[in-house]
């Protein structure tokens, strides 16, 4: 009996203790989290687009691109500069906008290089997208293994077309050469006649409040086959400086001119086909047949370039009976010298004129 009574008392005590504990426990409170402040994302693009009348002038080597809003032309951001959805990085240089340092918003970034192939020039290695100046005349950039350059010496203009012997001279203390008219060279016999004609033409232009200005034709864009030659002139009714172009063909690519060099000689100044033929362009044929002169070649280090030439108008007729007219370089004389372009010189194509002047009619 004693053990049964002890068990009952113990069980009653435990139940009373459980009841007291259950009633003493305070009600559980709900967990409240701090409310996040609302975040307004910065809008860098605004519509409708508002663009300046004239696009900005970017420094040499900086690309002029459409902004990230697809609204206006803008100068691309360079390496290390801040970028966003509107101000894009210069992808021509292999740059992209790195937003990793602006977590978690990812609004502003920094232009950084993408992984790409570097460039080597004159024993120096340049990173992909890196800008550099090999000398004071050119600004270059490495773009995935290729080097692109722009000329910095563009202010000096060649003399007027009546100058028979224009040449460039170095000026002490300056990087860029300057054009002068050297009247001591040959060709002075025709200078007075040309000067009178040019003066007469300019006099007429002065009466129209327009001074005629025309640059020399640029070298042909191709060393063989059909190319283009350019010049700038305001000799038009509007007196506006416009770019003019003409067809040119220094020599045919499919003919081995070296076979026509006479025995014992190393150069052939002029090459000419035996029979006249019609010229063709884009499926259209010239109305007349022509037997043009071409500049020849040399077997040594010399090269042959036009010395005397003129510009003619060639009329073309197409199969659908439509037609058009193209200006064309008509070579009259060539000479061969050592002023050849080095095939390994990446700046050769940036030169605007030959080392020797070309006499034009």
Short mmCIF file of C-alpha atoms in Angstrom, two decimals:
data_model
loop_
_atom_site.label_atom_id
_atom_site.label_comp_id
_atom_site.label_asym_id
_atom_site.label_seq_id
_atom_site.Cartn_x
_atom_site.Cartn_y
_atom_site.Cartn_z
CA UNK A 1 0.00 0.00 0.00
CA UNK A 2 2.77 2.37 0.89
CA UNK A 3 4.38 2.12 -2.50
CA UNK A 4 1.05 2.63 -4.28
CA UNK A 5 0.30 5.75 -2.26
CA UNK A 6 3.77 7.10 -3.02
CA UNK A 7 3.24 6.54 -6.76
CA UNK A 8 -0.13 8.36 -6.73
CA UNK A 9 1.31 11.35 -4.89
CA UNK A 10 4.23 11.54 -7.32
CA UNK A 11 1.96 11.39 -10.37
CA UNK A 12 -0.30 14.13 -8.97
CA UNK A 13 2.70 16.37 -8.29
CA UNK A 14 4.01 15.96 -11.82
CA UNK A 15 0.62 16.77 -13.30
CA UNK A 16 0.30 19.88 -11.12
CA UNK A 17 3.80 21.01 -12.11
CA UNK A 18 2.99 20.49 -15.82
CA UNK A 19 -0.23 22.47 -15.40
CA UNK A 20 1.58 25.32 -13.69
CA UNK A 21 4.28 25.37 -16.36
CA UNK A 22 1.77 25.37 -19.21
CA UNK A 23 -0.17 28.30 -17.79
CA UNK A 24 2.96 30.29 -16.96
CA UNK A 25 4.36 30.13 -20.48
CA UNK A 26 3.72 33.50 -22.26
CA UNK A 27 2.10 33.40 -25.66
CA UNK A 28 4.56 33.21 -28.55
CA UNK A 29 5.16 36.53 -30.36
CA UNK A 30 5.35 36.79 -34.19
CA UNK A 31 8.80 37.57 -35.69
CA UNK A 32 8.81 40.91 -37.51
CA UNK A 33 11.40 41.57 -40.27
CA UNK A 34 12.63 45.08 -41.03
CA UNK A 35 10.86 46.46 -44.12
CA UNK A 36 13.19 47.08 -47.12
CA UNK A 37 13.40 50.65 -48.32
CA UNK A 38 12.05 51.11 -51.89
CA UNK A 39 14.90 51.52 -54.45
CA UNK A 40 14.43 53.68 -57.53
CA UNK A 41 16.69 52.63 -60.39
CA UNK A 42 18.42 55.52 -62.14
CA UNK A 43 17.14 56.10 -65.64
CA UNK A 44 20.03 57.02 -67.91
CA UNK A 45 17.93 56.78 -71.05
CA UNK A 46 15.19 59.34 -71.59
CA UNK A 47 12.61 59.34 -74.33
CA UNK A 48 11.89 61.01 -76.63
CA UNK A 49 15.49 61.34 -77.68
CA UNK A 50 17.13 64.76 -77.50
CA UNK A 51 20.31 64.90 -79.55
CA UNK A 52 22.56 67.83 -80.51
CA UNK A 53 22.35 69.09 -84.07
CA UNK A 54 25.96 68.15 -84.84
CA UNK A 55 27.59 64.96 -83.52
CA UNK A 56 30.50 65.43 -81.12
CA UNK A 57 34.09 65.47 -82.38
CA UNK A 58 35.96 62.63 -80.74
CA UNK A 59 39.71 62.67 -80.08
CA UNK A 60 41.90 60.65 -82.47
CA UNK A 61 41.48 56.94 -81.82
CA UNK A 62 38.13 57.28 -80.02
CA UNK A 63 35.13 55.75 -81.79
CA UNK A 64 31.94 57.67 -82.52
CA UNK A 65 29.17 55.22 -81.63
CA UNK A 66 25.43 55.17 -81.10
CA UNK A 67 24.72 55.41 -77.38
CA UNK A 68 23.19 52.55 -75.40
CA UNK A 69 19.76 54.18 -75.63
CA UNK A 70 19.94 53.92 -79.43
CA UNK A 71 19.31 57.67 -79.62
CA UNK A 72 22.38 59.81 -80.30
CA UNK A 73 25.92 59.58 -81.55
CA UNK A 74 28.43 59.85 -78.72
CA UNK A 75 32.13 59.36 -78.08
CA UNK A 76 32.71 55.89 -76.71
CA UNK A 77 34.01 55.47 -73.15
CA UNK A 78 37.61 54.37 -72.83
CA UNK A 79 39.33 51.94 -70.48
CA UNK A 80 38.95 52.92 -66.82
CA UNK A 81 36.11 55.37 -67.48
CA UNK A 82 32.66 55.06 -65.90
CA UNK A 83 29.98 53.46 -68.09
CA UNK A 84 26.27 52.71 -67.82
CA UNK A 85 23.37 51.69 -70.02
CA UNK A 86 23.64 54.97 -71.98
CA UNK A 87 27.40 55.61 -71.98
CA UNK A 88 28.77 52.54 -73.73
CA UNK A 89 32.36 51.38 -73.93
CA UNK A 90 34.43 51.36 -77.11
CA UNK A 91 33.77 47.87 -78.42
CA UNK A 92 36.07 48.56 -81.38
CA UNK A 93 38.91 48.36 -78.87
CA UNK A 94 37.57 45.24 -77.21
CA UNK A 95 36.13 47.06 -74.18
CA UNK A 96 33.02 46.14 -72.20
CA UNK A 97 31.23 47.61 -69.16
CA UNK A 98 32.17 45.71 -66.00
CA UNK A 99 29.36 46.09 -63.42
CA UNK A 100 30.85 43.69 -60.87
CA UNK A 101 31.85 46.47 -58.42
CA UNK A 102 28.30 47.88 -58.24
CA UNK A 103 26.49 45.02 -56.52
CA UNK A 104 23.56 44.53 -56.16
CA UNK A 105 22.31 47.43 -58.26
CA UNK A 106 24.57 46.94 -61.30
CA UNK A 107 23.97 50.46 -62.60
CA UNK A 108 27.44 51.88 -62.99
CA UNK A 109 30.46 50.06 -64.27
CA UNK A 110 33.99 50.60 -65.48
CA UNK A 111 35.21 49.98 -69.02
CA UNK A 112 37.60 47.04 -69.08
CA UNK A 113 39.31 44.92 -71.70
CA UNK A 114 37.76 41.75 -72.99
CA UNK A 115 40.03 38.81 -73.53
CA UNK A 116 41.52 39.21 -76.99
CA UNK A 117 44.67 38.87 -79.04
CA UNK A 118 47.33 41.53 -78.55
CA UNK A 119 49.44 43.19 -81.22
CA UNK A 120 53.16 43.51 -81.91
CA UNK A 121 54.70 46.50 -83.63
CA UNK A 122 58.37 47.36 -83.84
CA UNK A 123 59.20 44.87 -81.08
CA UNK A 124 56.60 46.22 -78.62
CA UNK A 125 53.60 44.18 -77.45
CA UNK A 126 50.27 46.01 -77.04
CA UNK A 127 47.14 44.73 -75.32
CA UNK A 128 43.86 44.27 -77.14
CA UNK A 129 42.17 47.68 -77.23
CA UNK A 130 45.26 49.61 -76.18
CA UNK A 131 45.93 52.96 -77.89
CA UNK A 132 49.48 54.04 -78.64
CA UNK A 133 51.51 56.49 -80.70
CA UNK A 134 54.35 54.85 -82.62
CA UNK A 135 55.53 58.36 -83.47
CA UNK A 136 54.20 61.89 -83.48
CA UNK A 137 52.45 61.45 -86.83
CA UNK A 138 50.03 58.62 -86.06
CA UNK A 139 47.58 57.50 -83.37
CA UNK A 140 47.03 53.74 -83.38
CA UNK A 141 44.96 51.14 -81.57
CA UNK A 142 45.28 47.37 -81.24
CA UNK A 143 42.04 45.55 -82.08
CA UNK A 144 42.24 41.81 -81.52
CA UNK A 145 45.55 41.32 -83.28
CA UNK A 146 45.10 44.04 -85.94
CA UNK A 147 46.52 47.56 -85.76
CA UNK A 148 44.49 50.52 -87.01
CA UNK A 149 45.91 54.05 -87.25
CA UNK A 150 44.79 57.56 -88.10
CA UNK A 151 47.03 60.34 -89.34
CA UNK A 152 47.57 63.29 -87.01
CA UNK A 153 49.24 65.53 -89.60
CA UNK A 154 46.19 66.69 -91.54
CA UNK A 155 46.32 70.47 -91.25
CA UNK A 156 48.83 71.16 -94.04
CA UNK A 157 47.22 71.33 -97.49
CA UNK A 158 49.07 70.92 -100.81
CA UNK A 159 49.55 73.98 -103.05
CA UNK A 160 47.00 74.89 -105.67
CA UNK A 161 46.71 72.81 -108.81
CA UNK A 162 48.79 75.24 -110.90
CA UNK A 163 51.90 74.50 -108.83
CA UNK A 164 54.00 72.13 -110.92
CA UNK A 165 56.39 71.01 -108.20
CA UNK A 166 54.72 70.71 -104.80
CA UNK A 167 56.77 69.00 -102.12
CA UNK A 168 56.80 68.57 -98.38
CA UNK A 169 59.60 69.88 -96.22
CA UNK A 170 60.49 69.36 -92.59
CA UNK A 171 60.16 72.34 -90.28
CA UNK A 172 62.51 72.64 -87.33
CA UNK A 173 60.73 72.07 -84.04
CA UNK A 174 57.61 70.60 -85.69
CA UNK A 175 56.62 67.01 -86.23
CA UNK A 176 54.44 67.43 -89.31
CA UNK A 177 55.90 68.37 -92.66
CA UNK A 178 54.63 71.40 -94.57
CA UNK A 179 53.77 71.71 -98.26
CA UNK A 180 55.65 74.24 -100.40
CA UNK A 181 55.73 74.99 -104.11
CA UNK A 182 59.24 74.41 -105.46
CA UNK A 183 59.44 76.38 -108.71
CA UNK A 184 63.10 75.47 -109.25
CA UNK A 185 62.22 72.01 -110.58
CA UNK A 186 61.33 71.06 -114.13
CA UNK A 187 57.93 71.87 -115.49
CA UNK A 188 58.38 75.62 -115.24
CA UNK A 189 57.66 76.05 -118.94
CA UNK A 190 54.00 75.25 -118.51
CA UNK A 191 53.66 77.10 -115.22
CA UNK A 192 52.84 80.54 -116.68
CA UNK A 193 50.08 79.13 -118.88
CA UNK A 194 48.60 77.19 -115.99
CA UNK A 195 48.95 80.15 -113.68
CA UNK A 196 47.09 82.38 -116.15
CA UNK A 197 44.32 79.82 -116.59
CA UNK A 198 44.03 79.32 -112.84
CA UNK A 199 44.02 83.07 -112.22
CA UNK A 200 41.30 83.53 -114.85
CA UNK A 201 39.20 80.79 -113.31
CA UNK A 202 39.70 82.26 -109.86
CA UNK A 203 38.76 85.72 -111.09
CA UNK A 204 35.44 84.38 -112.30
CA UNK A 205 34.95 82.66 -108.97
CA UNK A 206 35.71 85.85 -107.07
CA UNK A 207 32.89 87.57 -108.93
CA UNK A 208 30.62 84.89 -107.48
CA UNK A 209 32.09 85.37 -103.99
CA UNK A 210 33.65 81.93 -104.22
CA UNK A 211 37.36 81.16 -104.34
CA UNK A 212 37.96 77.92 -106.20
CA UNK A 213 39.86 75.33 -104.16
CA UNK A 214 40.74 71.87 -105.43
CA UNK A 215 43.18 69.34 -104.01
CA UNK A 216 45.27 66.95 -106.07
CA UNK A 217 43.90 63.52 -106.86
CA UNK A 218 44.86 60.91 -104.31
CA UNK A 219 46.84 57.84 -105.41
CA UNK A 220 44.85 54.97 -106.87
CA UNK A 221 43.46 52.70 -104.17
CA UNK A 222 44.85 49.59 -105.91
CA UNK A 223 48.25 48.87 -107.40
CA UNK A 224 46.66 46.74 -110.12
CA UNK A 225 43.13 46.39 -111.40
CA UNK A 226 40.33 48.91 -111.06
CA UNK A 227 40.50 51.24 -108.07
CA UNK A 228 39.33 54.66 -106.98
CA UNK A 229 41.04 58.02 -106.65
CA UNK A 230 39.63 60.90 -104.59
CA UNK A 231 39.94 64.66 -104.33
CA UNK A 232 38.17 67.56 -102.59
CA UNK A 233 36.85 70.47 -104.63
CA UNK A 234 34.37 73.33 -104.41
CA UNK A 235 34.25 73.87 -108.19
CA UNK A 236 30.49 73.60 -108.35
CA UNK A 237 27.50 75.93 -108.48
CA UNK A 238 26.97 75.72 -104.72
CA UNK A 239 30.66 76.42 -103.99
CA UNK A 240 30.59 73.58 -101.48
CA UNK A 241 33.57 71.38 -100.64
CA UNK A 242 32.60 67.94 -101.87
CA UNK A 243 34.48 64.70 -102.41
CA UNK A 244 34.95 63.71 -106.03
CA UNK A 245 35.99 60.26 -107.23
CA UNK A 246 37.29 58.79 -110.45
CA UNK A 247 38.11 55.29 -111.67
CA UNK A 248 41.76 54.35 -112.03
CA UNK A 249 43.70 51.36 -113.27
CA UNK A 250 47.47 51.61 -112.97
CA UNK A 251 48.11 48.23 -114.57
CA UNK A 252 46.19 45.01 -115.25
CA UNK A 253 46.53 42.28 -112.64
CA UNK A 254 46.16 39.37 -115.06
CA UNK A 255 49.08 40.37 -117.34
CA UNK A 256 52.72 39.54 -116.56
CA UNK A 257 54.30 42.82 -117.68
CA UNK A 258 57.81 41.61 -116.88
CA UNK A 259 57.70 39.48 -120.03
CA UNK A 260 57.50 42.68 -122.10
CA UNK A 261 60.69 44.21 -120.66
CA UNK A 262 63.37 44.45 -123.32
CA UNK A 263 66.54 42.37 -122.91
CA UNK A 264 69.18 44.19 -120.89
CA UNK A 265 66.59 46.51 -119.31
CA UNK A 266 65.16 46.35 -115.81
CA UNK A 267 62.08 48.56 -116.24
CA UNK A 268 59.20 49.12 -118.60
CA UNK A 269 57.70 52.57 -118.07
CA UNK A 270 54.58 52.19 -120.18
CA UNK A 271 52.57 49.09 -121.05
CA UNK A 272 49.80 49.14 -123.63
CA UNK A 273 47.50 46.52 -125.10
CA UNK A 274 47.79 45.77 -128.79
CA UNK A 275 44.13 46.36 -129.63
CA UNK A 276 41.49 48.73 -128.23
CA UNK A 277 38.65 47.27 -126.19
CA UNK A 278 35.52 48.36 -124.36
CA UNK A 279 35.63 49.01 -120.64
CA UNK A 280 33.19 47.21 -118.36
CA UNK A 281 31.85 47.95 -114.90
CA UNK A 282 29.01 46.20 -113.05
CA UNK A 283 27.81 44.51 -116.22
CA UNK A 284 27.73 47.78 -118.20
CA UNK A 285 29.97 48.48 -121.20
CA UNK A 286 31.55 51.71 -122.38
CA UNK A 287 30.03 53.21 -125.50
CA UNK A 288 33.50 53.71 -127.03
CA UNK A 289 36.50 51.42 -127.21
CA UNK A 290 39.75 52.53 -125.58
CA UNK A 291 43.42 51.61 -125.71
CA UNK A 292 44.71 53.04 -122.42
CA UNK A 293 48.28 53.29 -121.28
CA UNK A 294 49.34 51.52 -118.08
CA UNK A 295 52.33 52.05 -115.85
CA UNK A 296 54.85 49.28 -116.17
CA UNK A 297 57.01 47.43 -113.65
CA UNK A 298 60.66 46.93 -112.75
CA UNK A 299 62.63 43.84 -111.86
CA UNK A 300 64.67 45.71 -109.24
CA UNK A 301 63.52 47.76 -106.24
CA UNK A 302 62.05 50.55 -108.35
CA UNK A 303 58.34 51.05 -108.93
CA UNK A 304 56.47 52.87 -111.71
CA UNK A 305 53.80 55.48 -111.00
CA UNK A 306 51.89 58.01 -113.16
CA UNK A 307 53.80 61.18 -113.95
CA UNK A 308 51.46 62.87 -116.41
CA UNK A 309 47.76 62.18 -116.66
CA UNK A 310 44.33 63.68 -117.21
CA UNK A 311 40.74 62.90 -116.30
CA UNK A 312 38.28 61.83 -118.98
CA UNK A 313 34.54 61.11 -118.89
CA UNK A 314 33.58 57.58 -119.92
CA UNK A 315 29.97 56.82 -120.83
CA UNK A 316 28.66 53.36 -119.96
CA UNK A 317 25.56 51.66 -121.30
CA UNK A 318 23.79 48.85 -119.42
CA UNK A 319 21.75 45.93 -120.81
CA UNK A 320 18.49 47.55 -119.66
CA UNK A 321 19.34 50.56 -121.90
CA UNK A 322 20.13 52.80 -118.94
CA UNK A 323 23.48 54.54 -118.75
CA UNK A 324 25.80 56.57 -116.59
CA UNK A 325 29.09 58.46 -116.80
CA UNK A 326 32.22 57.93 -114.70
CA UNK A 327 35.34 60.05 -114.50
CA UNK A 328 38.46 58.02 -115.20
CA UNK A 329 42.21 58.46 -114.87
CA UNK A 330 43.86 58.56 -118.31
CA UNK A 331 47.58 57.90 -117.97
CA UNK A 332 49.83 59.73 -120.41
CA UNK A 333 53.31 59.11 -118.96
CA UNK A 334 54.87 57.14 -116.10
CA UNK A 335 58.29 57.13 -114.48
CA UNK A 336 60.02 54.58 -112.29
CA UNK A 337 61.96 55.48 -109.16
CA UNK A 338 62.82 54.25 -105.68
CA UNK A 339 60.01 56.08 -103.87
CA UNK A 340 58.02 52.87 -103.46
CA UNK A 341 55.75 51.98 -100.62
CA UNK A 342 57.12 49.37 -98.28
CA UNK A 343 54.63 46.46 -98.14
CA UNK A 344 55.44 46.04 -94.44
CA UNK A 345 54.84 49.74 -93.67
CA UNK A 346 51.43 49.91 -92.01
CA UNK A 347 51.40 53.70 -92.39
CA UNK A 348 51.98 53.73 -96.15
CA UNK A 349 48.27 53.89 -97.00
CA UNK A 350 47.83 56.94 -94.75
CA UNK A 351 50.10 59.01 -96.97
CA UNK A 352 47.91 61.24 -99.10
CA UNK A 353 50.30 61.98 -101.94
CA UNK A 354 53.26 60.50 -103.75
CA UNK A 355 56.73 61.74 -103.06
CA UNK A 356 56.81 63.18 -106.60
CA UNK A 357 54.03 65.35 -108.01
CA UNK A 358 51.79 64.17 -110.79
CA UNK A 359 51.26 66.61 -113.66
CA UNK A 360 47.62 66.72 -114.70
CA UNK A 361 45.92 68.25 -117.68
#
